[in-house]
Tab-separated table of C-alpha atoms in Angstrom:
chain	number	residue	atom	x	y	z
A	1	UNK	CA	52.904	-21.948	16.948
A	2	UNK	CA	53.485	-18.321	17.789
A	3	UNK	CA	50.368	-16.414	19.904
A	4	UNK	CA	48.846	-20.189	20.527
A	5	UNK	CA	48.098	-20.674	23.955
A	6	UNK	CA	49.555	-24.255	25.831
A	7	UNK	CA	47.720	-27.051	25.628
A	8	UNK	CA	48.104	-28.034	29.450
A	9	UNK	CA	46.907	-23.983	30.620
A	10	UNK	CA	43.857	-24.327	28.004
A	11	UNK	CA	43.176	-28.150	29.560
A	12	UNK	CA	43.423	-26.913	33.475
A	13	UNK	CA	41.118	-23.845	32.547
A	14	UNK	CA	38.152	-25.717	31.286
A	15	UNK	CA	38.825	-28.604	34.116
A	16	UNK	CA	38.697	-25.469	36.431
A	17	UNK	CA	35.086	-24.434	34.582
A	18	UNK	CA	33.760	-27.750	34.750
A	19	UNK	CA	34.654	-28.017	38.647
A	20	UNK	CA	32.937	-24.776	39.185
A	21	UNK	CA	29.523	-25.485	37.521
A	22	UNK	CA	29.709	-28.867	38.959
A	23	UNK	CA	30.071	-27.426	42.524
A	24	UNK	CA	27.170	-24.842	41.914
A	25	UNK	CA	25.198	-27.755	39.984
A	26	UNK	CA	25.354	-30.079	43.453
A	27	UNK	CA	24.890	-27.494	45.474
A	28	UNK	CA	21.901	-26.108	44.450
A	29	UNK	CA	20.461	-29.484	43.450
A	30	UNK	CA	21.453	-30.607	47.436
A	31	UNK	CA	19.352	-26.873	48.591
A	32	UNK	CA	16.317	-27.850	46.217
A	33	UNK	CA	16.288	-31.559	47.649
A	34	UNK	CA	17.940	-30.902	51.360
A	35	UNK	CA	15.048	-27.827	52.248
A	36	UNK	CA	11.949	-29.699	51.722
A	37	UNK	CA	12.934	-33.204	52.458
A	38	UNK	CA	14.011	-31.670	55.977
A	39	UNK	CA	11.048	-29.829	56.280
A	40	UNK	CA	8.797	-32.822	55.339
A	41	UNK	CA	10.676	-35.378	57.693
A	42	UNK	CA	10.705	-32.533	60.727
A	43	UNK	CA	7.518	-32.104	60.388
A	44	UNK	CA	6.184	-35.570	60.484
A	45	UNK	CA	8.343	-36.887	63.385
A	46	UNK	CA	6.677	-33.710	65.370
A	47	UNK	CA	3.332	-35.062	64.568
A	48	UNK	CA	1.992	-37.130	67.391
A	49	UNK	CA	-1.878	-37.453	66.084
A	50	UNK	CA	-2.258	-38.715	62.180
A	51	UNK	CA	-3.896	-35.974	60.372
A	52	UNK	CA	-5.558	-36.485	57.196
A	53	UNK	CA	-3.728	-34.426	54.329
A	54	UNK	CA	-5.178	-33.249	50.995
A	55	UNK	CA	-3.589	-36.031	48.884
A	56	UNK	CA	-4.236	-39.091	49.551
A	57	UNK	CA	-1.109	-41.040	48.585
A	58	UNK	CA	1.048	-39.266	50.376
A	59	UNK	CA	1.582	-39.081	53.866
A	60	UNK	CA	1.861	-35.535	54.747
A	61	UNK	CA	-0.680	-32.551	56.174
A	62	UNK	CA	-1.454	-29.555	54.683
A	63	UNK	CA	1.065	-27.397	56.562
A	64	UNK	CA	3.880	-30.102	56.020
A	65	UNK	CA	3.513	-29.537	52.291
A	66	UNK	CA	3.344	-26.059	52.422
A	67	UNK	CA	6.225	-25.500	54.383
A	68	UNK	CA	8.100	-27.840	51.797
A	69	UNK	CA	6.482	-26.253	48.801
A	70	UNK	CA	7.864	-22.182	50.195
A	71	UNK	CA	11.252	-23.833	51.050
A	72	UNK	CA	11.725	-25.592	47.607
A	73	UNK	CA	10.909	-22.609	45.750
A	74	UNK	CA	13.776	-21.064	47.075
A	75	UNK	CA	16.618	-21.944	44.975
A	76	UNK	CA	15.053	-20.973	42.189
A	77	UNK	CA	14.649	-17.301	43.572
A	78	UNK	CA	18.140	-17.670	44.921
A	79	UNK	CA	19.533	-18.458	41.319
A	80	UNK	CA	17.746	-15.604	39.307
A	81	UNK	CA	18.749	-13.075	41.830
A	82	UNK	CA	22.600	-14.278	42.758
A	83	UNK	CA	23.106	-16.337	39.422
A	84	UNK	CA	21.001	-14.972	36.450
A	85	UNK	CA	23.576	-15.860	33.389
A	86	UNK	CA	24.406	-19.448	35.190
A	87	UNK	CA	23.383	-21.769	32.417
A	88	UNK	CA	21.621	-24.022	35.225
A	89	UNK	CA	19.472	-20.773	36.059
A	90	UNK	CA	17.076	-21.305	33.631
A	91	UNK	CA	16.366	-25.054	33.959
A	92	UNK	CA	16.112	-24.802	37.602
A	93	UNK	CA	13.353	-22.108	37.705
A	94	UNK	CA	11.750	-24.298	35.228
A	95	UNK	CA	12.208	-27.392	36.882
A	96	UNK	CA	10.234	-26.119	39.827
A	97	UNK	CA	8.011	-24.501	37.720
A	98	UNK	CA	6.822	-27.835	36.428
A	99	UNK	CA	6.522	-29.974	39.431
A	100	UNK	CA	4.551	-26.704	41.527
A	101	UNK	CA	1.996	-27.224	38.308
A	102	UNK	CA	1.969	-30.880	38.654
A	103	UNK	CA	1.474	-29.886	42.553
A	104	UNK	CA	-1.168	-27.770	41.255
A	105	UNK	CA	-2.816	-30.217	38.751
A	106	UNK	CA	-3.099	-32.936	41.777
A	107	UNK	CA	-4.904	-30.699	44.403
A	108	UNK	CA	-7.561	-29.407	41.582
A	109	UNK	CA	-8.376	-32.971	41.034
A	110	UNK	CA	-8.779	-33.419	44.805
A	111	UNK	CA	-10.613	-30.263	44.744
A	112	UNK	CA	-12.788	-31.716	41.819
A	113	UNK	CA	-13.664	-34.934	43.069
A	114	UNK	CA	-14.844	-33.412	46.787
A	115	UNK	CA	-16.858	-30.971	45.205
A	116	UNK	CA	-15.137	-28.066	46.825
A	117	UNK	CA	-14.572	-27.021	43.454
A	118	UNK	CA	-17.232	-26.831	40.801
A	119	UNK	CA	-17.763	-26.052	37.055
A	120	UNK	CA	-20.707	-23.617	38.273
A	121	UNK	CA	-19.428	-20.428	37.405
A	122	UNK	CA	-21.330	-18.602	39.884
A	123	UNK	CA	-19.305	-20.292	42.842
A	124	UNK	CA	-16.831	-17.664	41.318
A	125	UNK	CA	-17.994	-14.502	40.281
A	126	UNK	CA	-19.391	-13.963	43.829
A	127	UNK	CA	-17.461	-12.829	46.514
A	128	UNK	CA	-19.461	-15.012	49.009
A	129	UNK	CA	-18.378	-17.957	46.531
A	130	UNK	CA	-14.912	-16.960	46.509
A	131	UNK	CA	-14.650	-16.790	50.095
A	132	UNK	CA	-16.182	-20.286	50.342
A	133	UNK	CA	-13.619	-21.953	48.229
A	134	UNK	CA	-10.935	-20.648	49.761
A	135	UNK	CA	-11.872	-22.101	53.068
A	136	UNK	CA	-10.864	-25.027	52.419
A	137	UNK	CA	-7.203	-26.168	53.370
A	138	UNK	CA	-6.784	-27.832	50.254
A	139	UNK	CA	-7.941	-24.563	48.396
A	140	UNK	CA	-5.660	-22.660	50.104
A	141	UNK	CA	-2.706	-24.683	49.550
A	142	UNK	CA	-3.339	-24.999	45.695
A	143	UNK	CA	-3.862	-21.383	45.582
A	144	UNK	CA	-0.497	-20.863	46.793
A	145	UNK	CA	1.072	-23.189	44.467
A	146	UNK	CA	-1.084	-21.623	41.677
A	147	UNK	CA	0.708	-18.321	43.225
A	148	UNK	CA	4.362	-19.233	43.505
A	149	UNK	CA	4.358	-21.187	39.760
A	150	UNK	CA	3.277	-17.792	38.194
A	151	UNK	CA	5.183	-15.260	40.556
A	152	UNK	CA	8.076	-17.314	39.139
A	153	UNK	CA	7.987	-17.660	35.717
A	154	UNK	CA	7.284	-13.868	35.529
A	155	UNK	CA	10.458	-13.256	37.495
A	156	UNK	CA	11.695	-15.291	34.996
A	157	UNK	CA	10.745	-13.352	31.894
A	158	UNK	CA	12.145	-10.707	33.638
A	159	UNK	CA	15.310	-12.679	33.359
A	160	UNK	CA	15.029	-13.448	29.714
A	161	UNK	CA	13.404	-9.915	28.685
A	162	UNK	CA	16.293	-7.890	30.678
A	163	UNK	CA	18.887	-9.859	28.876
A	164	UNK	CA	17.541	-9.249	25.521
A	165	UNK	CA	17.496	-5.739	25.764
A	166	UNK	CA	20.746	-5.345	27.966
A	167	UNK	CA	19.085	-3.731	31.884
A	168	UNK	CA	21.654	-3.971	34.371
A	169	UNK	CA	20.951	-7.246	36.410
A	170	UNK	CA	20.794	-4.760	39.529
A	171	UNK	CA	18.520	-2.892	38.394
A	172	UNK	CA	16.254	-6.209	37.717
A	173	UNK	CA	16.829	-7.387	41.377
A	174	UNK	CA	14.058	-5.106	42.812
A	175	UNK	CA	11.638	-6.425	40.699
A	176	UNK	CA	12.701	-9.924	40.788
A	177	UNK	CA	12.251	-9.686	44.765
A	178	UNK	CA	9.187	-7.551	43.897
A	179	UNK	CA	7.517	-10.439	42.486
A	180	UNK	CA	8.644	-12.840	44.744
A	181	UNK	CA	6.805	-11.518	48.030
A	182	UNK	CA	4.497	-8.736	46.333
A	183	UNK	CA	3.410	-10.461	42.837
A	184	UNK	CA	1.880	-7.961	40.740
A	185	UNK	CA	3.614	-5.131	42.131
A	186	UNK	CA	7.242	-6.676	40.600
A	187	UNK	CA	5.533	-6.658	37.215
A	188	UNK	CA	4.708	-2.864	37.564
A	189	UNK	CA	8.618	-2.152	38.841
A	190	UNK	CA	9.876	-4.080	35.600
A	191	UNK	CA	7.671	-1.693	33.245
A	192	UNK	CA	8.436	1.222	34.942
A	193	UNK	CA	12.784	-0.110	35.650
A	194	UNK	CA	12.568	-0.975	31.596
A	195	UNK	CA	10.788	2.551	30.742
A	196	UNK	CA	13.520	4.125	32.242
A	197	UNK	CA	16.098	2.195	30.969
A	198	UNK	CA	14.942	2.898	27.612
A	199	UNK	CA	14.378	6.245	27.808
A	200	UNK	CA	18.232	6.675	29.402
A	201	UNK	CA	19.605	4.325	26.626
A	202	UNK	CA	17.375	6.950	23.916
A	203	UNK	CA	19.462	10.002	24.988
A	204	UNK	CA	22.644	8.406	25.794
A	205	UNK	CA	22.928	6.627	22.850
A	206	UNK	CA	26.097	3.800	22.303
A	207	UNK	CA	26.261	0.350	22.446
A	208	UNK	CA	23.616	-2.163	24.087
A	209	UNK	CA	25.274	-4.669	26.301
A	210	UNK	CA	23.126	-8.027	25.665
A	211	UNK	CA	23.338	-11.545	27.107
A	212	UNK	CA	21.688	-14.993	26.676
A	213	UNK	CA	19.598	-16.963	29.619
């Protein structure tokens, strides 16, 4: 029928689609798995004394599984930034999300169960107390995950907020990257990027550009 496109053009242009977000799908998938299995498998053919790590069914140190854990992260920051209306985007930065938490969840139990951590309150509402936890390797290295899992899924609300009330994505890359190395001081840029934003959007007036994530 008239003004109907061809089957065969409408057939090769979602084939063409489906290639695409099945590249981008492997990809990232092979950056998520590639980076820290790397990192993990470097680092333990380098180690020429067994060290004790924090969990004790798996074979790696504490600086093994950090390196892995800031490496894995990555393609989650990589996708927000380069890819934030990809409709893999949002499960990735979840995905990692989760298992950091699980991460997380593991070491406090460690932490639990060698008494470097406590249900005394006053261990943390001292400075002195503070300082003590965090002298521990294990600490440290659930602290980060605790970090990372957090610094994330803020980045990622910055995502879904942005889209639902139409920012430019460039002008949600600063605070994205914001969050990423400074934490807190990417949630300030996103109040004061969206402020502005709205307050241009006020006197301009017109149409609101939206999108889903």
């Amino acid at each position: 029928p008239p003004g109907r496109p061809p089957a065969g053009g409408s057939r090769g242009e979602a084939l063409k689609q489906f290639g695409l977000h099945a590249a981008l799908v492997v990809g990232v998938t092979a950056l998520a798995l590639a980076f820290p299995c790397a990192s993990l498998a470097a680092a333990k053919a380098k180690s020429a004394v067994a060290v004790a790590g924090p969990i004790p069914f798996l074979p790696f140190t504490h600086n093994q599984i950090l390196r892995a854990v800031n490496l894995g992260s990555l393609p989650a920051w990589f996708s927000m930034v380069l890819l934030p209306r990809w409709r893999h985007t949002k499960t990735i930065t979840l995905a990692v999300a989760v298992a950091y938490s699980l991460l997380y969840a593991t070491l406090a139990c460690v932490l639990f169960s060698e008494s470097v951590l406590s249900l005394d309150l006053k261990t943390l509402t001292t400075a002195e107390g503070v300082t003590k936890v965090f002298s521990d390797s294990t600490a440290v290295l659930a602290g980060w995950a605790h970090f990372i899992v957090f610094d994330l899924f803020t980045a990622r609300f910055f995502l879904q907020d942005s889209a639902r009330v139409g920012i430019p994505h460039l002008a949600v890359v600063p605070c994205i990257l914001g969050c990423m190395f400074l934490g807190p001081v990417g949630l300030l840029t996103y109040v004061l990027v969206k402020k502005i934003y709205r307050t241009i959007r006020d006197k301009e007036g017109g149409a609101v550009k939206t999108y889903s994530f």
